XYZ file of C-alpha atoms in Angstrom:
276
model
C 0.030 0.082 0.052
C 1.256 3.823 -1.128
C 2.065 5.594 2.088
C 2.459 9.299 1.252
C 3.489 11.619 4.082
C 0.798 14.462 4.481
C 3.323 17.217 3.947
C 4.520 15.897 0.401
C 3.691 17.636 -2.688
C 2.904 15.633 -5.793
C 2.061 17.360 -9.254
C -1.289 15.944 -10.503
C 0.456 14.594 -13.645
C 2.998 13.104 -12.124
C 2.438 9.069 -11.500
C 3.349 6.937 -8.003
C 2.846 3.787 -8.271
C 0.729 1.611 -5.314
C 3.510 0.760 -2.779
C 5.818 3.610 -3.241
C 6.430 5.259 -0.148
C 6.838 9.584 0.290
C 8.757 11.018 2.761
C 7.909 14.352 5.091
C 7.959 17.045 3.020
C 9.227 15.732 -0.575
C 8.382 17.263 -3.693
C 7.396 15.445 -7.045
C 7.137 17.404 -10.247
C 5.280 17.531 -13.185
C 5.271 14.046 -15.031
C 7.560 12.119 -12.727
C 7.238 8.603 -12.296
C 8.144 7.109 -9.016
C 7.789 2.952 -8.734
C 6.239 0.755 -6.816
C 8.786 -0.449 -4.552
C 10.355 2.989 -4.147
C 11.162 4.581 -1.286
C 11.675 8.398 -1.131
C 13.345 9.937 2.231
C 12.093 13.558 3.879
C 12.990 16.494 1.599
C 13.522 14.291 -1.423
C 12.491 16.824 -4.654
C 11.964 15.183 -7.925
C 11.979 17.901 -10.610
C 9.803 17.668 -14.126
C 10.419 14.295 -15.982
C 12.494 12.412 -13.342
C 11.758 8.637 -12.696
C 13.112 6.869 -9.880
C 11.953 2.791 -10.203
C 13.201 -0.488 -9.103
C 13.480 -1.526 -5.737
C 15.088 1.822 -4.815
C 15.593 3.760 -1.637
C 16.456 7.658 -2.149
C 17.561 9.244 1.254
C 16.835 12.616 2.708
C 17.329 15.572 1.002
C 18.220 14.169 -2.337
C 17.368 15.607 -5.944
C 16.717 14.503 -9.414
C 16.611 16.697 -12.421
C 14.725 15.984 -15.752
C 15.395 13.047 -17.859
C 17.371 11.211 -14.942
C 16.391 7.610 -14.368
C 17.399 6.079 -10.937
C 16.947 2.548 -10.254
C 16.925 0.874 -13.688
C 17.368 -2.428 -14.656
C 20.961 -3.862 -14.779
C 22.620 -3.161 -18.504
C 23.914 -6.982 -18.364
C 23.402 -9.371 -20.641
C 23.679 -11.892 -17.715
C 21.463 -10.502 -15.728
C 18.547 -13.054 -14.813
C 15.525 -10.615 -14.264
C 15.448 -11.304 -10.629
C 14.842 -8.589 -8.123
C 17.753 -6.260 -7.208
C 18.169 -3.055 -5.233
C 19.954 0.362 -5.341
C 20.575 2.084 -1.639
C 21.426 6.084 -1.900
C 22.390 8.355 1.181
C 21.444 11.673 1.780
C 21.608 14.898 0.002
C 23.155 13.399 -3.602
C 22.103 15.316 -6.447
C 21.163 13.787 -10.067
C 21.329 16.547 -12.846
C 19.913 15.780 -16.189
C 20.321 12.758 -17.795
C 21.653 10.848 -15.446
C 21.248 7.139 -14.578
C 21.962 4.688 -11.954
C 21.349 1.320 -12.232
C 20.584 -1.424 -9.660
C 22.926 -4.497 -8.699
C 22.487 -7.658 -11.072
C 21.693 -10.874 -9.980
C 25.240 -11.981 -10.580
C 27.079 -9.467 -9.006
C 25.824 -9.331 -5.343
C 22.292 -7.599 -6.492
C 22.644 -4.519 -4.739
C 24.356 -1.149 -5.957
C 25.330 1.445 -3.119
C 25.732 5.315 -3.379
C 26.950 7.185 -0.136
C 25.805 10.691 0.988
C 26.688 14.117 -0.331
C 27.581 12.897 -3.835
C 27.295 15.133 -7.147
C 26.264 13.550 -10.585
C 26.662 15.779 -13.543
C 24.504 15.826 -16.614
C 24.625 12.259 -18.394
C 26.850 10.977 -16.308
C 26.422 7.291 -15.415
C 26.568 4.476 -12.451
C 26.798 0.864 -13.538
C 25.430 -2.240 -12.031
C 26.863 -3.774 -8.368
C 28.865 -0.455 -8.074
C 30.146 0.943 -4.481
C 30.069 4.824 -5.006
C 31.316 6.485 -1.410
C 30.756 10.178 0.043
C 31.442 13.415 -1.276
C 32.374 11.900 -4.894
C 31.578 14.312 -7.971
C 31.504 12.902 -11.207
C 31.040 15.590 -14.224
C 29.448 15.430 -17.375
C 29.458 12.173 -19.258
C 31.351 10.389 -17.048
C 30.735 6.543 -17.266
C 31.427 3.890 -14.653
C 31.134 0.505 -15.881
C 29.673 -2.245 -13.517
C 31.199 -3.459 -10.437
C 33.280 -0.537 -9.989
C 34.360 1.003 -6.265
C 34.702 4.746 -6.095
C 36.143 5.929 -2.377
C 35.482 9.008 -0.651
C 36.057 12.260 -2.398
C 37.297 11.200 -5.430
C 36.361 13.787 -8.508
C 36.167 12.294 -11.902
C 36.223 14.435 -14.925
C 34.095 15.035 -17.837
C 33.943 11.910 -20.219
C 36.154 9.961 -17.920
C 35.228 6.017 -18.722
C 36.025 3.519 -15.733
C 36.039 -0.187 -16.504
C 34.150 -2.766 -14.750
C 35.669 -3.743 -11.361
C 38.355 -0.727 -11.133
C 38.827 0.642 -7.590
C 39.193 4.074 -7.641
C 40.639 5.392 -4.202
C 39.787 7.924 -1.985
C 40.408 11.639 -3.274
C 42.008 10.498 -6.586
C 41.340 13.245 -9.128
C 40.389 11.442 -12.986
C 41.333 13.639 -15.791
C 38.956 14.608 -18.487
C 38.462 11.640 -21.342
C 40.512 9.445 -19.271
C 40.246 5.493 -19.873
C 40.911 4.027 -16.875
C 41.121 0.363 -16.929
C 43.366 -0.462 -13.814
C 42.824 0.328 -10.104
C 44.044 4.045 -8.757
C 45.780 4.570 -5.543
C 44.639 7.100 -2.855
C 45.331 10.560 -3.665
C 46.555 9.937 -7.180
C 45.876 12.109 -10.424
C 45.073 10.184 -13.376
C 45.117 11.310 -17.067
C 45.016 10.172 -20.808
C 43.530 7.083 -22.393
C 44.338 4.574 -21.770
C 44.986 6.222 -18.507
C 48.535 6.662 -16.568
C 49.391 8.287 -13.277
C 50.632 12.317 -13.706
C 51.323 12.747 -10.120
C 49.541 13.443 -6.741
C 46.529 15.401 -6.098
C 48.002 17.656 -3.924
C 45.632 20.823 -4.751
C 43.030 18.258 -3.525
C 44.842 17.407 -0.384
C 45.411 20.917 0.304
C 41.801 21.524 0.298
C 41.140 18.704 2.338
C 43.129 20.105 5.305
C 45.899 18.010 5.108
C 49.470 19.731 6.490
C 52.419 20.124 4.538
C 54.267 17.364 6.420
C 51.232 14.903 5.760
C 51.705 15.963 2.024
C 55.559 15.391 2.046
C 54.691 12.253 3.498
C 52.517 11.171 0.647
C 55.125 12.551 -1.873
C 57.861 10.426 -0.321
C 55.785 7.214 -0.458
C 54.651 8.228 -3.812
C 58.403 8.280 -4.977
C 59.370 4.953 -3.188
C 56.511 3.115 -4.539
C 56.964 3.820 -8.071
C 60.701 3.923 -8.246
C 62.772 0.711 -9.529
C 61.320 -2.671 -8.639
C 58.228 -3.667 -8.276
C 55.123 -1.526 -6.743
C 53.849 -4.382 -4.322
C 57.373 -5.271 -3.067
C 58.141 -1.165 -2.694
C 54.933 -0.952 -0.663
C 55.650 -4.131 1.407
C 59.064 -2.651 2.095
C 57.537 0.703 3.273
C 55.007 -1.160 5.564
C 57.686 -3.486 6.962
C 60.259 -0.748 7.231
C 61.475 1.009 10.232
C 59.737 3.992 10.010
C 56.059 4.035 10.876
C 53.802 4.988 8.083
C 50.835 7.215 9.045
C 47.678 8.910 7.774
C 47.385 9.298 3.833
C 51.029 7.581 3.245
C 49.848 4.430 5.018
C 46.690 4.356 3.345
C 48.304 4.232 0.041
C 50.675 1.471 0.894
C 47.138 -0.272 2.471
C 45.470 0.276 -0.949
C 47.954 -1.388 -2.856
C 48.962 -4.763 -0.486
C 45.244 -5.125 0.585
C 42.966 -4.474 -2.194
C 40.756 -7.222 -2.993
C 40.728 -6.967 -7.300
C 41.898 -8.823 -10.438
C 42.849 -5.262 -11.996
C 46.323 -3.721 -12.180
C 47.364 -0.435 -10.948
C 47.360 2.336 -12.799
C 50.888 3.596 -12.629
C 52.939 6.549 -13.969
C 53.554 7.681 -17.747
C 56.352 5.247 -18.197
C 54.208 1.972 -17.064
C 51.156 3.034 -18.697
C 49.926 -0.189 -19.305
C 49.632 -0.886 -15.117
C 52.035 -2.715 -13.326
C 51.317 -6.801 -12.958
C 53.340 -7.025 -10.022
């Protein structure tokens, strides 16, 4: 049975299927569609012609702009048609034409999006993805299925992220980059196929990291991607006499502890990724 809060505002042209749950002070604009298995949190706003369907939960304060489709079925030929889910946290903004798919039957059945994320026009999040918090997807970014994007990463316009790739915390992906390998935290990645162009120093500074912390990350970066294999260098850093802390430790842990079959995106001289 549909549950619509008395404070919700629903345009007379909108379609809200029986079974949907609409939170307090939600707004559903003209010609919107809300599916039977959708839950809209408090203060959610669907601008005109927005679609939210599937088994989808949209957190408090989210906005969905015209022609966006949130909760569409997974775009996978292996999906068997069974029910899968999409969970979205609070205060996410989905601009015009954005698509976010539910999970797939062969990938865990659930796509998860965190809070305070910004998805600009025509960006796409595929099935079974994990998107952290405070992430920005610029226009036309494409994220393939099963990918993971950690907190505060920024993906510039037209970037394409291969399925199963992991993007580390606060990484910066340049415009039109084609990312086929995992990206360490705080990295700056450019080109197609993508290569590492250094560290996202501006992002670290904006996040309030001290000069000492930034220098520690630089030293770790230089050691990890010096002569020898990346994994061996990272392992030597973690077991060395000088204790690693903060962001530098986070990079080493990402390399050594990640559960991924993808290689690592590395600096320009190794543009096809390290197989170490």
